[in-house]
Tab-separated table of N, CA, C and O in Angstrom:
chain	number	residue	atom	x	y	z
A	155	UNK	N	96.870	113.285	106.345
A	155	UNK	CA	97.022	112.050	107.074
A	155	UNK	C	95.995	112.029	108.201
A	155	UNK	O	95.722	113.019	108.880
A	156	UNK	N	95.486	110.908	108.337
A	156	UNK	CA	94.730	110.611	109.569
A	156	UNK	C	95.063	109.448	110.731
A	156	UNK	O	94.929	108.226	110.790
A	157	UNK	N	95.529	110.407	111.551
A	157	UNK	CA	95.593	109.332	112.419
A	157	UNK	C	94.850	109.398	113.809
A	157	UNK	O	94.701	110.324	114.606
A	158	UNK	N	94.328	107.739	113.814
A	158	UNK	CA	93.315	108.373	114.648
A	158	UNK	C	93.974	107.818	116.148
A	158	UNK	O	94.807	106.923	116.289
A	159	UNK	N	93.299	108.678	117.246
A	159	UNK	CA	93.430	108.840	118.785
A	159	UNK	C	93.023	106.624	118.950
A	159	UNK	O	92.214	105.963	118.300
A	160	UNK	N	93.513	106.391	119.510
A	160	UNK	CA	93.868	104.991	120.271
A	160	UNK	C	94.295	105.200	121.660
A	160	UNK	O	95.196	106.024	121.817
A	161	UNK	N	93.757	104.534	122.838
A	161	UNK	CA	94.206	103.588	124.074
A	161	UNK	C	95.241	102.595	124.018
A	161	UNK	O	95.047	101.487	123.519
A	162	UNK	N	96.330	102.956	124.512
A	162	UNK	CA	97.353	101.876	124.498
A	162	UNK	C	96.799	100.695	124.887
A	162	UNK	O	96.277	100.393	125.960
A	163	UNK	N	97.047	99.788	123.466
A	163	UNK	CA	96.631	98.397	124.273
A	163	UNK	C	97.347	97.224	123.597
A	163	UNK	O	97.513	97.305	122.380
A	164	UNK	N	97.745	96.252	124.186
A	164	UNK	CA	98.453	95.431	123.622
A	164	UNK	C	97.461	93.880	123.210
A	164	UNK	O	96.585	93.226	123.775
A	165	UNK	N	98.417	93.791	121.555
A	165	UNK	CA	97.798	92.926	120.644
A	165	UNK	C	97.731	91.369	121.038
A	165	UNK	O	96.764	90.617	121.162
A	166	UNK	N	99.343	91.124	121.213
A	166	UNK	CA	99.719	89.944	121.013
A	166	UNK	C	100.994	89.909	120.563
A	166	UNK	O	101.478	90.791	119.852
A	167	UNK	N	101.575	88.930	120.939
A	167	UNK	CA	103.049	88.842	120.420
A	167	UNK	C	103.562	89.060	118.772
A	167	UNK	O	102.953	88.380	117.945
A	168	UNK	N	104.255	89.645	118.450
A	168	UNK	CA	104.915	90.075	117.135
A	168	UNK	C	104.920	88.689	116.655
A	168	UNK	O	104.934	88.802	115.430
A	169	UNK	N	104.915	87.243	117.004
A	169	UNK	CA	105.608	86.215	116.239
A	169	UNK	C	104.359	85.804	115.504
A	169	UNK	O	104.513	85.087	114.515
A	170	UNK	N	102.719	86.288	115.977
A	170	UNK	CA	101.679	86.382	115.086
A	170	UNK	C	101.744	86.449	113.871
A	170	UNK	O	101.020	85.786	113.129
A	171	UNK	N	102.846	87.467	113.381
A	171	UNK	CA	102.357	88.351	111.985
A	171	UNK	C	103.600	87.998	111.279
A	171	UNK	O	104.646	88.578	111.570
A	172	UNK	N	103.568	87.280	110.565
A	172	UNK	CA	104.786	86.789	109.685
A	172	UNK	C	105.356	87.897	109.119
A	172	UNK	O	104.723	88.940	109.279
A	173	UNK	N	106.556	87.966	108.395
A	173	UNK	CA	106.957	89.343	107.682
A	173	UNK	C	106.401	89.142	106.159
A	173	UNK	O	106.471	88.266	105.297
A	174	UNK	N	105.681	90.716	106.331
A	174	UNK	CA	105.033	90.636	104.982
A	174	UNK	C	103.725	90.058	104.683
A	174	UNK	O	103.290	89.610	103.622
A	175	UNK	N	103.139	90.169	105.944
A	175	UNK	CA	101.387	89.573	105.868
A	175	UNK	C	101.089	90.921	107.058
A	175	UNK	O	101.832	91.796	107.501
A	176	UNK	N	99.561	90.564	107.308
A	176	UNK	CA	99.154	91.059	108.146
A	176	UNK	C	97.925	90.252	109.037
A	176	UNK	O	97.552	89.132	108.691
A	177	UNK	N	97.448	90.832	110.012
A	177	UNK	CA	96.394	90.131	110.732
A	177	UNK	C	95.177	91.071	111.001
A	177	UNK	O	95.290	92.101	110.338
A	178	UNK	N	94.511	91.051	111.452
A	178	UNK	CA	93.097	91.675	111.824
A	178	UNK	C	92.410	91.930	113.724
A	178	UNK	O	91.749	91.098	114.347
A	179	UNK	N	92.760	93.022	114.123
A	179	UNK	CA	92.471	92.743	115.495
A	179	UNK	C	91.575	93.720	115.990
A	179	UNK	O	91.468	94.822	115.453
A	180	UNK	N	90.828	93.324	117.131
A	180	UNK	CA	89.149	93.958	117.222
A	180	UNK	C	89.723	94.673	118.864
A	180	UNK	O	90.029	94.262	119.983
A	181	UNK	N	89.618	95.966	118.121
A	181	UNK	CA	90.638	97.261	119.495
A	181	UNK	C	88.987	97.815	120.072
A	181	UNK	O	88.532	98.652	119.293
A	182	UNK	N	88.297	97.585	120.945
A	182	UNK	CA	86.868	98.041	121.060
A	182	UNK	C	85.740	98.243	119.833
A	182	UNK	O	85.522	97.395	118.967
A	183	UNK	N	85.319	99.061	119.900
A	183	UNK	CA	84.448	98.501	118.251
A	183	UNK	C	85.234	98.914	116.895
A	183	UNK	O	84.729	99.410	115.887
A	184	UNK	N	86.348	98.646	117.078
A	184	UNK	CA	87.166	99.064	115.576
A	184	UNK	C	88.045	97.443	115.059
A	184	UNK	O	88.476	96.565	115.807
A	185	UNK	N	88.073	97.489	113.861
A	185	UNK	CA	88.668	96.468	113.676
A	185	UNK	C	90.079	97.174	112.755
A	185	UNK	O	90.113	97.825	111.710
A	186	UNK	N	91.150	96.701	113.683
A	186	UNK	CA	92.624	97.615	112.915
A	186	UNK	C	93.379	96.370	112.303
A	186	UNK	O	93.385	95.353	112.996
A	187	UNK	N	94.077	96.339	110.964
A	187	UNK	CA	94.439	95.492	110.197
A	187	UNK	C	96.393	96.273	110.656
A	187	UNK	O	96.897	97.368	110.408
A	188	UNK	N	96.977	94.918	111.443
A	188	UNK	CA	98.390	95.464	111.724
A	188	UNK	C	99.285	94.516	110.627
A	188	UNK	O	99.145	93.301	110.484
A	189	UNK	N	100.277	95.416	109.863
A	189	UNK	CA	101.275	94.499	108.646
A	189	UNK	C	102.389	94.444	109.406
A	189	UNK	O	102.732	95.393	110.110
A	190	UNK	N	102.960	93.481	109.342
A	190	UNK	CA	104.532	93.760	109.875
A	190	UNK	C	105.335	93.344	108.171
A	190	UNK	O	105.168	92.331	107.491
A	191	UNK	N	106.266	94.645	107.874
A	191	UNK	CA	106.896	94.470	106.587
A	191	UNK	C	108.106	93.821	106.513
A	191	UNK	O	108.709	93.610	107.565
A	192	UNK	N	108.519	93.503	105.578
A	192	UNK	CA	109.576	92.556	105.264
A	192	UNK	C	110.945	92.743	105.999
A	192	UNK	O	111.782	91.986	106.490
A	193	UNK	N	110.732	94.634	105.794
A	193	UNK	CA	111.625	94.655	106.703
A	193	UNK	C	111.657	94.926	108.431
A	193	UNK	O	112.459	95.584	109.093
A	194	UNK	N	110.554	94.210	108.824
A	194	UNK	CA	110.211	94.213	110.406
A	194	UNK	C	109.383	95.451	110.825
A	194	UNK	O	108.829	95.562	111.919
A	195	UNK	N	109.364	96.256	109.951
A	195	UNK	CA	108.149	97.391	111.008
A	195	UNK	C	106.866	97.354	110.893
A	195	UNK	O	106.415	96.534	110.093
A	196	UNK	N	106.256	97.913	111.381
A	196	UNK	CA	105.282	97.911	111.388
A	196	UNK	C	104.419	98.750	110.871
A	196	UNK	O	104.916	99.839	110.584
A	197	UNK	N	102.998	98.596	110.590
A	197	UNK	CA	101.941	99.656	110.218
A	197	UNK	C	101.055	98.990	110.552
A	197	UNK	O	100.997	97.764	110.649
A	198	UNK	N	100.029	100.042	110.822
A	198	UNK	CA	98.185	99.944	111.444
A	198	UNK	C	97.455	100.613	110.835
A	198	UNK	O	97.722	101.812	110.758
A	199	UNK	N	96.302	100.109	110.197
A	199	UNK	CA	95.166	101.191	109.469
A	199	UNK	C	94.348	100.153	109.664
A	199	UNK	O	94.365	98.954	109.941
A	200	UNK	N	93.474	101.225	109.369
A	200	UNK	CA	91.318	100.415	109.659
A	200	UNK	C	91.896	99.514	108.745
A	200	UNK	O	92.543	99.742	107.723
A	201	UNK	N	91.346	97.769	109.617
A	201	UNK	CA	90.984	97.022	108.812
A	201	UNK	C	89.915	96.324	107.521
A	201	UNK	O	89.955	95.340	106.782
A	202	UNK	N	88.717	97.803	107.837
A	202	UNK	CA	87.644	97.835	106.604
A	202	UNK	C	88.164	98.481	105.622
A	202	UNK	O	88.944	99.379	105.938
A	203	UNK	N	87.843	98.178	103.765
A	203	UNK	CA	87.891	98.672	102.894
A	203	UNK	C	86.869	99.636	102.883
A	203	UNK	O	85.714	99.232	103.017
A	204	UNK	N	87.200	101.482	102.675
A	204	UNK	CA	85.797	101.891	102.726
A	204	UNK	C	84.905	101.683	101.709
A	204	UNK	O	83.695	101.870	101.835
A	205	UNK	N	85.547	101.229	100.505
A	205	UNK	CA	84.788	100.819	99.187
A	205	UNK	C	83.378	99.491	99.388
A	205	UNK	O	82.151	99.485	99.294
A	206	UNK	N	84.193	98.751	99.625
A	206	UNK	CA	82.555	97.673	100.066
A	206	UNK	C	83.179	96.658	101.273
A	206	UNK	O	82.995	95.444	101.356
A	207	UNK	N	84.045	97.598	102.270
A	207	UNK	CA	84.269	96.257	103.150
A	207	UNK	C	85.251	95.177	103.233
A	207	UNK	O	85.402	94.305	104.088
A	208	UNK	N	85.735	95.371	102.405
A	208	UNK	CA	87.140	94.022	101.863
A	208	UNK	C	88.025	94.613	103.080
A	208	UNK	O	88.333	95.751	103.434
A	209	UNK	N	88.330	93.102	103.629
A	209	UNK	CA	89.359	93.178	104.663
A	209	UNK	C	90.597	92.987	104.241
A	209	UNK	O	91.111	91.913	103.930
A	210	UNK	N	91.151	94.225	104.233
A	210	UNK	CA	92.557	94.730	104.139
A	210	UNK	C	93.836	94.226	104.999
A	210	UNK	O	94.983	94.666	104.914
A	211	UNK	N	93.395	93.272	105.784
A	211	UNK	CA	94.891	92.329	106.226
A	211	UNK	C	95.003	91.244	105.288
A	211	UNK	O	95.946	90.479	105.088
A	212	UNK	N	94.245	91.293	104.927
A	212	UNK	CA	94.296	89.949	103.395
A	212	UNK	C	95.047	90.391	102.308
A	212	UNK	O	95.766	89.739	101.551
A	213	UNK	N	94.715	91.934	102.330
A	213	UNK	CA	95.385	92.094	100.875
A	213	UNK	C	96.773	92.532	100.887
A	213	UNK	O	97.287	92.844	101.961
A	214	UNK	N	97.487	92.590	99.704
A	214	UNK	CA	98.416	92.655	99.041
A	214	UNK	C	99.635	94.019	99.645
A	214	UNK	O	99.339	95.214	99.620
A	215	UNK	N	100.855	93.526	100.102
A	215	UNK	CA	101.215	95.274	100.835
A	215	UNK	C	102.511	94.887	100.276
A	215	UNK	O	102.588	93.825	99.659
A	216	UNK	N	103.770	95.805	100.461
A	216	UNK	CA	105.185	96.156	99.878
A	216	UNK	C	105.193	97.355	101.061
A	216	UNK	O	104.213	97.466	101.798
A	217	UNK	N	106.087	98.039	101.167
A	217	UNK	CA	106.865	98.643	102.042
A	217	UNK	C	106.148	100.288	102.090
A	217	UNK	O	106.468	101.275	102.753
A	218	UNK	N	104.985	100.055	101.015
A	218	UNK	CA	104.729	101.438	101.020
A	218	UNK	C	102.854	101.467	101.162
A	218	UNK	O	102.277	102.328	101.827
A	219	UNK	N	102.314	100.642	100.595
A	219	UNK	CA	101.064	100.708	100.585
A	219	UNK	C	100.682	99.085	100.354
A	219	UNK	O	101.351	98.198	99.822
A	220	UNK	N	99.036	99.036	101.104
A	220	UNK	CA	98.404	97.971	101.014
A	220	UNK	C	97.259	98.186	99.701
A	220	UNK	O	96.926	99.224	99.130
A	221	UNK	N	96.952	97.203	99.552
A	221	UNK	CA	96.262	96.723	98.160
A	221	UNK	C	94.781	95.917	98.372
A	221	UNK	O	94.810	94.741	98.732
A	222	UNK	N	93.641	96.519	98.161
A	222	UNK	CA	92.335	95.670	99.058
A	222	UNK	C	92.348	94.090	98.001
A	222	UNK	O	92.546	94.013	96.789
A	223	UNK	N	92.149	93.315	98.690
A	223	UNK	CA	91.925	92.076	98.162
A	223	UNK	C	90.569	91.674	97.240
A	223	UNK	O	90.325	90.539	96.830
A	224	UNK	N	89.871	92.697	97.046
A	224	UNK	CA	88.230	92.822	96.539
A	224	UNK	C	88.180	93.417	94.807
A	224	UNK	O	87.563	92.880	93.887
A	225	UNK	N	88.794	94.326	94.755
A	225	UNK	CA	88.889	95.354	94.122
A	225	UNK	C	89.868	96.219	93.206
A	225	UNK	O	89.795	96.954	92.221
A	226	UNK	N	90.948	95.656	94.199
A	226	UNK	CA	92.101	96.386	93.847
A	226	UNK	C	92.771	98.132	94.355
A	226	UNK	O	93.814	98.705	94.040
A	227	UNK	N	91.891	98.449	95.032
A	227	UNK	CA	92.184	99.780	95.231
A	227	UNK	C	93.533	99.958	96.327
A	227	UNK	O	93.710	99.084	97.176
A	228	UNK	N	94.313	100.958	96.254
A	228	UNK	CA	95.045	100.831	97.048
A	228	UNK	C	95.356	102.185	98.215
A	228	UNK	O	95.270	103.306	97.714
A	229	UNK	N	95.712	102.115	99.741
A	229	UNK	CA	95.947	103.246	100.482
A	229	UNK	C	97.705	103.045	100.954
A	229	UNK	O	98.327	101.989	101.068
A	230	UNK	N	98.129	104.272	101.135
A	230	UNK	CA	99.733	104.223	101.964
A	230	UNK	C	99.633	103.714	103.289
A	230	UNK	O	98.933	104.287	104.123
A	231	UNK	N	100.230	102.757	103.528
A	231	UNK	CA	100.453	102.708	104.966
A	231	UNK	C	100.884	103.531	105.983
A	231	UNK	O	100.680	103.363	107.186
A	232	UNK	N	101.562	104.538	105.389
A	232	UNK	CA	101.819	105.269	106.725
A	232	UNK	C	101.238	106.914	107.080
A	232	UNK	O	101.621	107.669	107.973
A	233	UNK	N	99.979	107.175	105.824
A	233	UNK	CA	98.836	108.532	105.676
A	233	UNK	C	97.776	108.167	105.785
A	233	UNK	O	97.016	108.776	106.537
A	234	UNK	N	97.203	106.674	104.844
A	234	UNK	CA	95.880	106.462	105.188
A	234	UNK	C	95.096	106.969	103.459
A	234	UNK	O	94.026	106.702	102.913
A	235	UNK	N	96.046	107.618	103.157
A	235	UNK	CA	95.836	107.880	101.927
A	235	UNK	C	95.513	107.580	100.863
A	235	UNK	O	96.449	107.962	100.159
A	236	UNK	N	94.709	107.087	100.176
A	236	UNK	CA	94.323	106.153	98.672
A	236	UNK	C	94.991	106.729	97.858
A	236	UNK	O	95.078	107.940	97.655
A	237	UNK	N	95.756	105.433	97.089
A	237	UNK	CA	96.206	106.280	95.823
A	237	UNK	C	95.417	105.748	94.528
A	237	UNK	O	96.058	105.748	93.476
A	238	UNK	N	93.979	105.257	94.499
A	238	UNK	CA	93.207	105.208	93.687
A	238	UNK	C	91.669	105.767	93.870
A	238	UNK	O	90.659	105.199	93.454
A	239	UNK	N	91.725	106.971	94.565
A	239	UNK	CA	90.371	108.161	94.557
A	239	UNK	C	89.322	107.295	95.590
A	239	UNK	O	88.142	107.612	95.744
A	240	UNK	N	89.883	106.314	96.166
A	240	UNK	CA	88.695	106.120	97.553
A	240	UNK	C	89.168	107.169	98.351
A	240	UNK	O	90.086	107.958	98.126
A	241	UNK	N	88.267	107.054	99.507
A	241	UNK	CA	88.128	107.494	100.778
A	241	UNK	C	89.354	107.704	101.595
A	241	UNK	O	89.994	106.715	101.237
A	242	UNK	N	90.052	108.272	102.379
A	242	UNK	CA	91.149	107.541	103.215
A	242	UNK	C	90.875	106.678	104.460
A	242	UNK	O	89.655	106.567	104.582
A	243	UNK	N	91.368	106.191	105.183
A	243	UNK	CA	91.209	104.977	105.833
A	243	UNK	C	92.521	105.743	107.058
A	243	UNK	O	93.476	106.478	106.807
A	244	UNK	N	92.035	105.186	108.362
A	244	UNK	CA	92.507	105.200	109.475
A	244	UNK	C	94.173	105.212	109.545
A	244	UNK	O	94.709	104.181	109.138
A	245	UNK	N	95.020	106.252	110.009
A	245	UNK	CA	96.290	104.645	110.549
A	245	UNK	C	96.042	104.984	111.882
A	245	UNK	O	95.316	105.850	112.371
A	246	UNK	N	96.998	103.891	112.529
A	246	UNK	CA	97.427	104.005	114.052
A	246	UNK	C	98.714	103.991	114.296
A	246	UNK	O	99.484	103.459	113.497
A	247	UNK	N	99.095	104.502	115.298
A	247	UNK	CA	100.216	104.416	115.639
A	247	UNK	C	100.631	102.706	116.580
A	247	UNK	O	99.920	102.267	117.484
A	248	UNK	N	101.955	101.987	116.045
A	248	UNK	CA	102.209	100.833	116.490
A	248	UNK	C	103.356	100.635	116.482
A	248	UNK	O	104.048	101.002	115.533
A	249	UNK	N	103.915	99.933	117.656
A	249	UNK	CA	105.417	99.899	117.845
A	249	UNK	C	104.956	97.526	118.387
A	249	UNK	O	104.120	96.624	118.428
A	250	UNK	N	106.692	98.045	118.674
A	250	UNK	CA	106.959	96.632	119.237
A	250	UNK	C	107.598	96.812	120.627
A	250	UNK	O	108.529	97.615	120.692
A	251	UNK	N	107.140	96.034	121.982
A	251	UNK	CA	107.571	96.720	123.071
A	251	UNK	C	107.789	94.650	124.302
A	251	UNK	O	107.090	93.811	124.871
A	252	UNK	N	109.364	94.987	123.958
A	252	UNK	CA	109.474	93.024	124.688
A	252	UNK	C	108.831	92.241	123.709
A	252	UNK	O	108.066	91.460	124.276
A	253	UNK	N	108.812	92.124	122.612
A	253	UNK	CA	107.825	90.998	122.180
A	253	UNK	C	106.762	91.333	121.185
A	253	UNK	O	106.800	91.208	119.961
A	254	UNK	N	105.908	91.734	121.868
A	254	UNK	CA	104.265	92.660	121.969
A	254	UNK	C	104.326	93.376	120.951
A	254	UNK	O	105.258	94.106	120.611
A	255	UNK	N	103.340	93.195	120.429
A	255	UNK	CA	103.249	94.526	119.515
A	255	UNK	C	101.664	95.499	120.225
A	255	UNK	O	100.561	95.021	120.490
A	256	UNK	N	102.138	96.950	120.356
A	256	UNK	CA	101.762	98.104	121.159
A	256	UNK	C	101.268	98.798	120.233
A	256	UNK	O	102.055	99.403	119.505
A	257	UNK	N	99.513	98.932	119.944
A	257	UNK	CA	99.178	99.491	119.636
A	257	UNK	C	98.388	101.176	120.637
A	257	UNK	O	97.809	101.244	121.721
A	258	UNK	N	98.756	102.268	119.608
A	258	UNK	CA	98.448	103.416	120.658
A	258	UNK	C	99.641	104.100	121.097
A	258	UNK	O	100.815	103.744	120.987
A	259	UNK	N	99.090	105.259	121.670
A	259	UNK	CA	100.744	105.820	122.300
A	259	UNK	C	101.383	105.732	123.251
A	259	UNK	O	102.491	106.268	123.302
């Protein structure tokens, strides 16, 4: 698993991210793709596909892994892990704090 070191910093209100989509947000020069799942929690991983770039808040997620919208390849949301022989990809740590969703520790 990779998770990488983050600055607590706050996104924007939770009512952003519908349940079961995700959004795309620019944390200093990183762009982190946050899902909120169906059943309300949350997950954070790099919002780049490392394959060619496909932005991964677009694509396809369920309770366990997201799905790139390009390609098809897919990583776990909560290791970073591909379970189709790419690269692994970032997570972050993300909570919900009043509202907010709190990315970082």
């Amino acid at each position: 698993m990779t998770i990488a070191p983050i600055a607590e910093t706050v996104l924007g209100p939770i009512d952003e991210i519908p349940f079961g989509e995700g959004r795309t947000y620019a944390v200093g020069s990183d762009m982190i793709a946050v899902f909120r799942l169906r059943d309300g929690s949350l997950r954070a991983v790099s919002a780049v596909c490392p394959h060619k770039g496909g932005p991964l808040a677009d694509g396809q997620i369920d309770n366990r892994v997201v799905v790139c919208p390009l390609h098809l390849y897919a990583w776990d949301l909560a290791t970073g892990c591909s379970q189709s022989g790419q690269p692994p990809i970032n997570v972050y740590p993300v909570r919900v704090d009043d509202g907010h969703i709190i990315l970082g520790d």
